[in-house]
Short mmCIF file of C-alpha atoms in Angstrom, two decimals:
data_model
loop_
_atom_site.label_atom_id
_atom_site.label_comp_id
_atom_site.label_asym_id
_atom_site.label_seq_id
_atom_site.Cartn_x
_atom_site.Cartn_y
_atom_site.Cartn_z
CA UNK J 1 -0.84 -18.09 27.65
CA UNK J 2 2.91 -18.29 26.27
CA UNK J 3 4.32 -14.59 26.48
CA UNK J 4 7.00 -12.05 27.17
CA UNK J 5 6.59 -8.73 27.69
CA UNK J 6 9.21 -6.41 26.37
CA UNK J 7 8.70 -2.77 27.17
CA UNK J 8 10.56 -0.19 25.55
CA UNK J 9 10.87 3.81 26.41
CA UNK J 10 10.17 5.89 23.68
CA UNK J 11 10.33 9.58 22.72
CA UNK J 12 6.74 11.34 23.16
CA UNK J 13 5.94 8.58 25.91
CA UNK J 14 4.67 6.31 23.71
CA UNK J 15 5.31 2.76 24.60
CA UNK J 16 4.11 -0.69 23.68
CA UNK J 17 4.35 -4.25 24.95
CA UNK J 18 4.59 -7.50 22.93
CA UNK J 19 3.23 -10.97 23.57
CA UNK J 20 2.45 -14.09 21.82
CA UNK J 21 -0.08 -16.53 22.42
CA UNK J 22 0.81 -20.61 22.29
CA UNK J 23 -1.09 -20.63 18.78
CA UNK J 24 1.65 -18.27 17.32
CA UNK J 25 -0.63 -15.08 17.42
CA UNK J 26 1.77 -12.08 18.04
CA UNK J 27 0.02 -9.13 20.07
CA UNK J 28 1.00 -5.70 20.52
CA UNK J 29 -0.52 -3.63 23.21
CA UNK J 30 -0.15 0.10 23.70
CA UNK J 31 -1.55 2.25 26.60
CA UNK J 32 -2.94 5.69 25.89
CA UNK J 33 -5.52 7.31 28.42
CA UNK J 34 -5.88 10.34 26.73
CA UNK J 35 -9.48 9.56 25.08
CA UNK J 36 -11.89 7.01 26.43
CA UNK J 37 -11.21 4.96 22.79
CA UNK J 38 -9.50 1.92 22.01
CA UNK J 39 -8.41 0.38 18.35
CA UNK J 40 -8.10 -2.99 17.36
CA UNK J 41 -5.84 -3.51 14.20
CA UNK J 42 -5.41 -7.07 12.79
CA UNK J 43 -2.76 -7.71 9.97
CA UNK J 44 -2.48 -10.89 8.04
CA UNK J 45 0.56 -11.64 6.50
CA UNK J 46 -1.01 -12.08 3.01
CA UNK J 47 -1.72 -9.78 -0.30
CA UNK J 48 -1.28 -9.52 -3.97
CA UNK J 49 2.15 -10.89 -3.87
CA UNK J 50 1.12 -14.26 -2.18
CA UNK J 51 -1.31 -15.01 -5.18
CA UNK J 52 -0.45 -17.38 -8.29
CA UNK J 53 -1.33 -16.76 -11.87
CA UNK J 54 -4.67 -17.53 -12.90
CA UNK J 55 -6.07 -16.64 -9.31
CA UNK J 56 -5.23 -12.94 -8.72
CA UNK J 57 -7.60 -10.83 -6.75
CA UNK J 58 -8.16 -13.79 -3.95
CA UNK J 59 -6.45 -11.36 -1.27
CA UNK J 60 -8.61 -8.47 -1.97
CA UNK J 61 -11.87 -10.52 -2.67
CA UNK J 62 -11.14 -12.08 1.00
CA UNK J 63 -11.00 -8.82 2.73
CA UNK J 64 -14.78 -8.33 1.40
CA UNK J 65 -15.71 -11.89 2.17
CA UNK J 66 -14.44 -11.42 5.71
CA UNK J 67 -17.52 -8.95 6.08
CA UNK J 68 -19.93 -11.50 5.02
CA UNK J 69 -20.72 -13.47 8.32
CA UNK J 70 -19.11 -16.05 10.66
CA UNK J 71 -20.47 -18.76 12.67
CA UNK J 72 -21.82 -16.46 15.50
CA UNK J 73 -22.47 -13.29 13.28
CA UNK J 74 -24.57 -13.75 10.25
CA UNK J 75 -24.49 -11.35 7.23
CA UNK J 76 -23.54 -7.82 7.62
CA UNK J 77 -23.87 -7.99 11.52
CA UNK J 78 -20.12 -7.26 11.93
CA UNK J 79 -21.06 -3.89 10.66
CA UNK J 80 -24.21 -3.58 12.56
CA UNK J 81 -22.76 -4.38 15.80
CA UNK J 82 -19.69 -2.10 15.51
CA UNK J 83 -21.61 1.00 14.50
CA UNK J 84 -24.22 0.20 16.63
CA UNK J 85 -21.68 0.38 19.70
CA UNK J 86 -20.49 3.55 18.42
CA UNK J 87 -17.39 2.26 16.40
CA UNK J 88 -16.04 2.44 13.17
CA UNK J 89 -14.25 -0.09 11.17
CA UNK J 90 -12.97 -1.10 7.67
CA UNK J 91 -10.32 -3.37 6.01
CA UNK J 92 -7.70 -2.95 3.27
CA UNK J 93 -5.71 -4.94 0.99
CA UNK J 94 -2.38 -4.05 -0.57
CA UNK J 95 0.63 -6.24 -2.15
CA UNK J 96 2.13 -7.05 1.20
CA UNK J 97 -0.63 -7.41 3.92
CA UNK J 98 -4.62 -7.45 4.48
CA UNK J 99 -5.64 -5.30 7.62
CA UNK J 100 -8.98 -5.24 9.44
CA UNK J 101 -9.59 -2.76 12.17
CA UNK J 102 -12.24 -0.97 14.35
CA UNK J 103 -11.92 2.04 16.78
CA UNK J 104 -14.30 1.50 19.54
CA UNK J 105 -15.32 3.26 22.58
CA UNK J 106 -13.15 1.95 25.25
CA UNK J 107 -15.96 -0.09 27.34
CA UNK J 108 -16.86 -1.83 23.81
CA UNK J 109 -13.19 -3.49 23.12
CA UNK J 110 -14.25 -6.91 24.31
CA UNK J 111 -16.88 -6.80 21.61
CA UNK J 112 -14.40 -5.86 18.91
CA UNK J 113 -12.01 -8.43 19.87
CA UNK J 114 -14.31 -11.20 20.13
CA UNK J 115 -15.89 -10.42 16.45
CA UNK J 116 -12.17 -10.57 15.00
CA UNK J 117 -11.79 -13.72 16.71
CA UNK J 118 -15.09 -15.14 15.53
CA UNK J 119 -14.24 -14.72 11.96
CA UNK J 120 -10.52 -15.49 12.40
CA UNK J 121 -11.80 -19.03 13.95
CA UNK J 122 -15.41 -19.61 11.84
CA UNK J 123 -15.83 -17.83 8.85
CA UNK J 124 -15.39 -21.18 6.98
CA UNK J 125 -18.74 -22.55 8.56
CA UNK J 126 -20.67 -19.64 7.10
CA UNK J 127 -18.68 -19.31 3.56
CA UNK J 128 -20.88 -20.67 0.68
CA UNK J 129 -21.35 -20.09 -2.99
CA UNK J 130 -23.95 -17.30 -2.59
CA UNK J 131 -21.71 -15.20 -0.35
CA UNK J 132 -18.85 -15.89 -2.85
CA UNK J 133 -20.84 -15.08 -5.85
CA UNK J 134 -21.97 -11.69 -4.16
CA UNK J 135 -18.82 -10.29 -3.23
CA UNK J 136 -17.03 -11.41 -6.39
CA UNK J 137 -19.85 -9.15 -8.21
CA UNK J 138 -19.11 -6.39 -5.65
CA UNK J 139 -15.20 -6.39 -6.28
CA UNK J 140 -15.77 -6.76 -9.98
CA UNK J 141 -17.90 -3.58 -9.60
CA UNK J 142 -15.39 -1.85 -7.77
CA UNK J 143 -12.67 -2.65 -10.11
CA UNK J 144 -15.14 -0.94 -12.94
CA UNK J 145 -15.77 2.35 -10.76
CA UNK J 146 -11.92 2.88 -9.72
CA UNK J 147 -10.12 1.48 -12.47
CA UNK J 148 -11.71 0.52 -15.49
CA UNK J 149 -14.39 3.51 -16.23
CA UNK J 150 -12.67 6.62 -14.82
CA UNK J 151 -10.08 8.62 -16.34
CA UNK J 152 -6.37 7.35 -16.10
CA UNK J 153 -7.83 4.89 -14.02
CA UNK J 154 -5.53 2.04 -15.31
CA UNK J 155 -2.10 4.15 -15.24
CA UNK J 156 -1.05 2.63 -12.06
CA UNK J 157 -1.79 -0.92 -13.15
CA UNK J 158 -0.16 -0.58 -16.51
CA UNK J 159 3.00 1.35 -14.88
CA UNK J 160 3.77 -1.72 -12.06
CA UNK J 161 3.29 -4.17 -15.11
CA UNK J 162 6.13 -2.62 -16.56
CA UNK J 163 8.32 -1.77 -13.71
CA UNK J 164 7.58 -5.53 -12.47
CA UNK J 165 7.91 -8.11 -15.32
CA UNK J 166 5.58 -10.87 -16.37
CA UNK J 167 5.75 -13.52 -13.62
CA UNK J 168 6.94 -11.35 -10.74
CA UNK J 169 4.80 -11.24 -7.55
CA UNK J 170 4.11 -7.72 -7.86
CA UNK J 171 3.22 -7.55 -11.54
CA UNK J 172 -0.56 -7.33 -10.80
CA UNK J 173 -2.38 -5.14 -8.60
CA UNK J 174 -4.57 -6.57 -5.62
CA UNK J 175 -7.76 -5.78 -7.53
CA UNK J 176 -7.30 -8.61 -9.59
CA UNK J 177 -8.20 -9.33 -13.39
CA UNK J 178 -12.12 -9.66 -14.10
CA UNK J 179 -11.06 -13.13 -15.66
CA UNK J 180 -9.36 -14.56 -12.55
CA UNK J 181 -12.26 -13.11 -10.13
CA UNK J 182 -14.64 -15.10 -12.29
CA UNK J 183 -12.55 -18.10 -12.11
CA UNK J 184 -12.15 -18.18 -8.23
CA UNK J 185 -13.94 -21.20 -6.94
CA UNK J 186 -15.57 -21.90 -3.58
CA UNK J 187 -12.66 -24.36 -3.12
CA UNK J 188 -10.16 -21.90 -3.72
CA UNK J 189 -11.61 -19.43 -1.47
CA UNK J 190 -11.48 -22.03 1.53
CA UNK J 191 -8.48 -22.99 0.85
CA UNK J 192 -6.91 -19.60 0.62
CA UNK J 193 -8.76 -18.95 4.14
CA UNK J 194 -7.27 -22.00 5.70
CA UNK J 195 -3.82 -21.36 4.19
CA UNK J 196 -3.61 -17.48 5.32
CA UNK J 197 -6.16 -16.73 8.08
CA UNK J 198 -4.42 -18.40 10.95
CA UNK J 199 -3.19 -16.99 14.12
CA UNK J 200 0.29 -17.64 13.40
CA UNK J 201 -0.13 -15.61 10.34
CA UNK J 202 -1.29 -12.46 12.02
CA UNK J 203 -0.40 -9.61 14.08
CA UNK J 204 -3.15 -8.03 16.48
CA UNK J 205 -2.26 -4.20 17.83
CA UNK J 206 -4.87 -3.04 20.67
CA UNK J 207 -4.14 0.69 21.38
CA UNK J 208 -5.70 3.08 23.25
CA UNK J 209 -7.58 3.42 26.98
CA UNK J 210 -7.12 -0.47 27.69
CA UNK J 211 -6.11 -2.24 30.71
CA UNK J 212 -3.31 -4.38 29.59
CA UNK J 213 -4.25 -7.32 31.95
CA UNK J 214 -7.69 -7.50 30.98
CA UNK J 215 -7.39 -6.85 27.53
CA UNK J 216 -4.80 -9.99 27.43
CA UNK J 217 -7.06 -11.98 29.37
CA UNK J 218 -9.95 -11.33 26.55
CA UNK J 219 -7.35 -12.02 23.83
CA UNK J 220 -6.44 -15.55 25.15
CA UNK J 221 -10.58 -15.94 25.87
CA UNK J 222 -11.32 -15.44 22.38
CA UNK J 223 -8.51 -16.13 19.85
CA UNK J 224 -6.56 -18.90 22.16
CA UNK J 225 -8.33 -21.80 21.02
CA UNK J 226 -8.41 -20.90 17.40
CA UNK J 227 -5.52 -23.50 15.83
CA UNK J 228 -2.44 -22.55 14.06
CA UNK J 229 -1.89 -23.59 10.26
CA UNK J 230 1.70 -24.67 8.96
CA UNK J 231 0.81 -24.87 5.31
CA UNK J 232 1.15 -21.14 4.43
CA UNK J 233 3.50 -20.81 1.05
CA UNK J 234 5.98 -18.02 1.29
CA UNK J 235 5.73 -15.32 -1.45
CA UNK J 236 7.51 -15.77 -4.64
CA UNK J 237 11.05 -13.79 -4.57
CA UNK J 238 10.53 -10.15 -5.36
CA UNK J 239 14.36 -9.45 -6.17
CA UNK J 240 14.96 -7.37 -8.93
CA UNK J 241 18.13 -5.52 -10.37
CA UNK J 242 18.37 -2.15 -8.87
CA UNK J 243 17.46 -0.35 -12.11
CA UNK J 244 15.22 -1.79 -15.29
CA UNK J 245 18.49 -1.07 -17.52
CA UNK J 246 16.29 0.40 -20.22
CA UNK J 247 13.34 3.06 -20.65
CA UNK J 248 9.79 1.29 -21.20
CA UNK J 249 7.47 3.46 -23.07
CA UNK J 250 3.44 3.07 -23.48
CA UNK J 251 1.29 5.51 -25.35
CA UNK J 252 -2.52 5.46 -24.48
CA UNK J 253 -5.27 6.92 -26.60
CA UNK J 254 -8.27 7.27 -24.40
CA UNK J 255 -11.04 9.73 -23.45
CA UNK J 256 -9.27 11.90 -20.99
CA UNK J 257 -9.67 15.48 -19.93
CA UNK J 258 -6.01 16.08 -20.61
CA UNK J 259 -2.60 14.85 -22.12
CA UNK J 260 -0.55 13.44 -19.17
CA UNK J 261 2.93 12.32 -18.55
CA UNK J 262 3.40 9.36 -15.90
CA UNK J 263 6.31 7.63 -15.09
CA UNK J 264 7.40 4.82 -12.58
CA UNK J 265 10.69 4.29 -11.14
CA UNK J 266 12.47 1.27 -9.34
CA UNK J 267 13.63 2.40 -6.00
CA UNK J 268 15.28 1.02 -2.72
CA UNK J 269 13.32 -1.33 -0.60
CA UNK J 270 11.21 -0.13 2.59
CA UNK J 271 13.26 -0.39 5.86
CA UNK J 272 16.28 0.86 4.45
CA UNK J 273 18.16 4.11 5.12
CA UNK J 274 18.13 4.31 0.86
CA UNK J 275 14.20 4.10 1.15
CA UNK J 276 14.12 7.25 3.44
CA UNK J 277 16.57 9.12 1.27
CA UNK J 278 14.53 8.39 -1.79
CA UNK J 279 11.17 9.83 -0.26
CA UNK J 280 12.98 12.69 0.94
CA UNK J 281 14.17 13.33 -2.70
CA UNK J 282 11.03 12.50 -4.27
CA UNK J 283 9.30 14.97 -1.84
CA UNK J 284 11.54 17.79 -2.56
CA UNK J 285 11.11 16.82 -6.22
CA UNK J 286 7.15 16.63 -6.67
CA UNK J 287 5.60 16.55 -2.71
CA UNK J 288 3.10 19.25 -3.02
CA UNK J 289 3.21 23.18 -4.15
CA UNK J 290 6.50 24.19 -2.88
CA UNK J 291 8.22 21.07 -4.84
CA UNK J 292 10.99 21.64 -7.55
CA UNK J 293 8.71 20.32 -10.68
CA UNK J 294 5.43 22.20 -9.22
CA UNK J 295 7.40 25.52 -9.48
CA UNK J 296 9.02 24.58 -12.84
CA UNK J 297 6.00 23.19 -14.64
CA UNK J 298 2.98 24.71 -13.43
CA UNK J 299 4.16 27.83 -12.11
CA UNK J 300 7.22 28.81 -14.35
CA UNK J 301 6.64 26.94 -17.64
CA UNK J 302 2.89 26.93 -17.57
CA UNK J 303 2.73 23.52 -19.37
CA UNK J 304 1.13 21.66 -16.57
CA UNK J 305 -1.78 21.86 -14.16
CA UNK J 306 -0.41 19.55 -11.79
CA UNK J 307 2.64 17.86 -11.22
CA UNK J 308 3.47 15.57 -8.30
CA UNK J 309 6.07 12.85 -7.17
CA UNK J 310 5.47 9.97 -4.52
CA UNK J 311 6.52 6.78 -3.18
CA UNK J 312 4.91 3.55 -2.51
CA UNK J 313 7.13 2.00 -0.34
CA UNK J 314 7.23 -1.95 -0.54
CA UNK J 315 9.54 -4.53 1.72
CA UNK J 316 9.51 -7.38 -0.61
CA UNK J 317 10.46 -5.88 -3.67
CA UNK J 318 11.95 -2.40 -5.04
CA UNK J 319 9.83 0.40 -4.14
CA UNK J 320 8.21 2.49 -6.77
CA UNK J 321 8.29 6.08 -7.39
CA UNK J 322 5.35 7.52 -9.36
CA UNK J 323 5.81 10.89 -11.42
CA UNK J 324 2.11 12.23 -12.44
CA UNK J 325 2.00 15.45 -14.46
CA UNK J 326 -1.43 16.89 -16.20
CA UNK J 327 -0.46 18.76 -19.05
CA UNK J 328 -2.10 22.53 -19.53
CA UNK J 329 -4.08 23.17 -22.65
CA UNK J 330 -1.88 22.25 -25.85
CA UNK J 331 1.55 21.80 -23.83
CA UNK J 332 3.50 19.02 -25.93
CA UNK J 333 4.78 15.79 -23.81
CA UNK J 334 8.08 16.33 -25.38
CA UNK J 335 8.56 19.86 -23.70
CA UNK J 336 7.37 18.64 -20.12
CA UNK J 337 9.58 15.34 -20.61
CA UNK J 338 12.51 17.39 -21.30
CA UNK J 339 12.01 19.87 -18.31
CA UNK J 340 11.63 16.90 -16.16
CA UNK J 341 14.87 15.30 -17.33
CA UNK J 342 16.44 18.55 -16.62
CA UNK J 343 15.33 18.95 -13.16
CA UNK J 344 16.07 15.38 -12.21
CA UNK J 345 19.76 15.59 -13.82
CA UNK J 346 20.39 18.96 -11.83
CA UNK J 347 18.77 17.45 -8.77
CA UNK J 348 21.28 14.30 -9.48
CA UNK J 349 24.33 16.75 -9.65
CA UNK J 350 23.89 19.43 -7.14
CA UNK J 351 21.09 17.54 -4.52
CA UNK J 352 18.64 19.41 -2.70
CA UNK J 353 19.14 22.91 -1.43
CA UNK J 354 19.19 23.65 2.48
CA UNK J 355 15.58 24.87 1.94
CA UNK J 356 14.36 22.01 0.00
CA UNK J 357 16.00 19.53 2.42
CA UNK J 358 14.23 21.41 5.67
CA UNK J 359 10.85 21.29 3.92
CA UNK J 360 11.00 17.53 2.81
CA UNK J 361 12.03 16.93 6.29
CA UNK J 362 9.18 18.71 7.80
CA UNK J 363 6.88 17.17 5.45
CA UNK J 364 7.61 13.59 6.30
CA UNK J 365 7.79 14.49 10.20
CA UNK J 366 4.33 15.88 9.51
CA UNK J 367 2.82 12.91 7.62
CA UNK J 368 4.51 10.44 10.61
CA UNK J 369 3.01 12.50 13.49
CA UNK J 370 -0.45 12.58 11.83
CA UNK J 371 -0.19 8.73 11.29
CA UNK J 372 0.74 8.29 15.18
CA UNK J 373 -1.89 10.92 16.11
CA UNK J 374 -4.98 8.62 16.56
CA UNK J 375 -5.08 5.19 18.45
CA UNK J 376 -6.03 3.58 15.00
CA UNK J 377 -3.06 5.09 13.02
CA UNK J 378 -0.80 4.05 15.98
CA UNK J 379 -2.14 0.65 15.77
CA UNK J 380 -1.64 0.03 12.11
CA UNK J 381 2.02 1.43 12.16
CA UNK J 382 2.88 -1.13 15.23
CA UNK J 383 1.11 -3.89 13.00
CA UNK J 384 3.32 -2.85 9.82
CA UNK J 385 6.52 -3.04 11.62
CA UNK J 386 6.03 -6.33 13.23
CA UNK J 387 4.58 -7.98 10.10
CA UNK J 388 7.04 -6.69 7.88
CA UNK J 389 10.13 -6.22 9.85
CA UNK J 390 9.53 -8.37 12.66
CA UNK J 391 9.83 -5.29 15.01
CA UNK J 392 6.54 -3.19 16.30
CA UNK J 393 9.34 -0.94 18.18
CA UNK J 394 10.17 0.50 14.77
CA UNK J 395 7.12 2.38 14.41
CA UNK J 396 7.95 4.80 17.32
CA UNK J 397 11.65 5.84 15.47
CA UNK J 398 10.43 6.61 11.86
CA UNK J 399 10.77 10.03 12.15
CA UNK J 400 13.99 10.06 13.59
CA UNK J 401 15.64 7.91 10.94
CA UNK J 402 14.01 10.41 8.40
CA UNK J 403 16.04 13.49 9.99
CA UNK J 404 19.26 11.43 10.09
CA UNK J 405 19.56 11.37 6.28
CA UNK J 406 22.00 13.46 4.93
CA UNK J 407 21.45 15.87 1.91
CA UNK J 408 24.34 14.05 0.32
CA UNK J 409 22.62 10.59 0.82
CA UNK J 410 19.48 12.46 -1.10
CA UNK J 411 21.66 13.36 -3.98
CA UNK J 412 22.83 9.73 -4.33
CA UNK J 413 19.85 8.06 -4.74
CA UNK J 414 18.79 10.51 -7.12
CA UNK J 415 21.54 10.05 -9.10
CA UNK J 416 21.51 6.38 -8.89
CA UNK J 417 17.81 5.92 -9.61
CA UNK J 418 16.02 8.75 -11.30
CA UNK J 419 17.38 7.95 -14.49
CA UNK J 420 15.75 7.68 -17.94
CA UNK J 421 17.35 3.79 -17.98
CA UNK J 422 15.39 3.10 -14.92
CA UNK J 423 11.82 4.27 -15.70
CA UNK J 424 8.44 3.17 -17.30
CA UNK J 425 6.86 5.95 -19.20
CA UNK J 426 3.02 6.50 -19.91
CA UNK J 427 1.81 8.85 -21.89
CA UNK J 428 -2.20 9.57 -22.11
CA UNK J 429 -3.31 11.02 -25.41
CA UNK J 430 -7.03 12.39 -25.72
CA UNK J 431 -9.14 11.05 -28.25
CA UNK J 432 -10.34 13.95 -30.60
CA UNK J 433 -13.97 13.64 -31.59
CA UNK J 434 -13.57 11.36 -34.71
CA UNK J 435 -11.78 8.76 -32.79
CA UNK J 436 -13.94 8.83 -30.25
CA UNK J 437 -16.91 8.08 -32.28
CA UNK J 438 -14.96 5.56 -34.24
CA UNK J 439 -13.47 3.71 -31.14
CA UNK J 440 -13.39 5.10 -27.59
CA UNK J 441 -11.28 2.21 -26.43
CA UNK J 442 -8.41 2.31 -29.12
CA UNK J 443 -5.24 1.71 -27.30
CA UNK J 444 -1.64 1.75 -29.29
CA UNK J 445 1.47 0.97 -27.48
CA UNK J 446 4.83 1.68 -28.41
CA UNK J 447 7.96 -0.06 -26.70
CA UNK J 448 11.07 1.92 -27.10
CA UNK J 449 14.57 1.42 -25.58
CA UNK J 450 16.72 4.49 -24.68
CA UNK J 451 20.00 4.96 -23.07
CA UNK J 452 19.54 1.00 -22.91
CA UNK J 453 22.86 -1.06 -23.44
CA UNK J 454 21.47 -3.14 -20.53
CA UNK J 455 18.14 -4.99 -20.05
CA UNK J 456 16.49 -6.43 -17.23
CA UNK J 457 17.39 -10.03 -16.11
#
């Protein structure tokens, strides 16, 4: 094994060492003997941003295929072995990565490592047309249940498509389209696996009640013989102007329980101080029942039953700030939108109050501590910072970076980005009974430009 261990002292006693196998697999280990459990987390540097037009959804489809068997483990054996050993497991797909993870009793760590290595090295021996068709149907049903057949289910998909223009790598969500899922062939799936599921395109983190030397021995034994692959295509450039330059607007008539106003804003890339400032701004404005927009719309004006603002952090493209307001009774969208604009303008002019700043920082600190409180959360954070930013040690300093941001920096990012000419607006209007009977799927769209002297390049 060729590796260099790099220990680093951190606040709270959390440390990690970094290693690299000869085939390129990056390994991060972190000891924690508080409880007799160990977490295994494997991040592959592949997400929906790596997909091409006509083949969307492959990254997410492969998340499912990875649980369909490998050379030594047939069918759903991965689930059965982990759960039978008292562990838990899952996998997720995002724009920027796909991850797989197990939390095991410490004495079952070797089993989890063997399972992950077996499917990384031998999945293609078990991947056949039957498995592909089976999981394609599962993913299509997931799309129906989570997106197409639930109220407001396609809202985020619509907003992302407006904020990230056609042809942009973040224009489509990881779930993919029905047509592209149908079009995916066995050859497409095999090529996708060879390209992206290689050890030199992955980071493995093991956290918990571990013996580092023994753990490295197991990792070398099971992963060390898997060949690297040099054919990976880099993701397409996700760079965009910092602001849209105009307001985009779409009105959707669907069977929803209430009117809704949603909006998405382009915000700074993750990993920057400006992104931390934006996170604090959105938390102060819409992060919970003490936030400014909740107080204005729900408590004071009583025009909404819920009002929230959140940040989707992205490293390879502008992050996305998402406003979500559900109306109360017959409240007019125009009144709610005017109130939102008034609060955003005031925030951009005055910045957060001392109380708002303290609450926002405390909230983000608590969320950070929650992520690091479990061995599984810690392993995931170490993988994240290794894959997206090249340095897993950044996982320990996230809260410090948030606490260093000043109120003026929060005000500045709000003034620069939370503007009418930097948002996509989505308005949901419920169908009345006559419309619903005539056509439950009627959708009308309206594109407008406001404040819009500029347009996106």
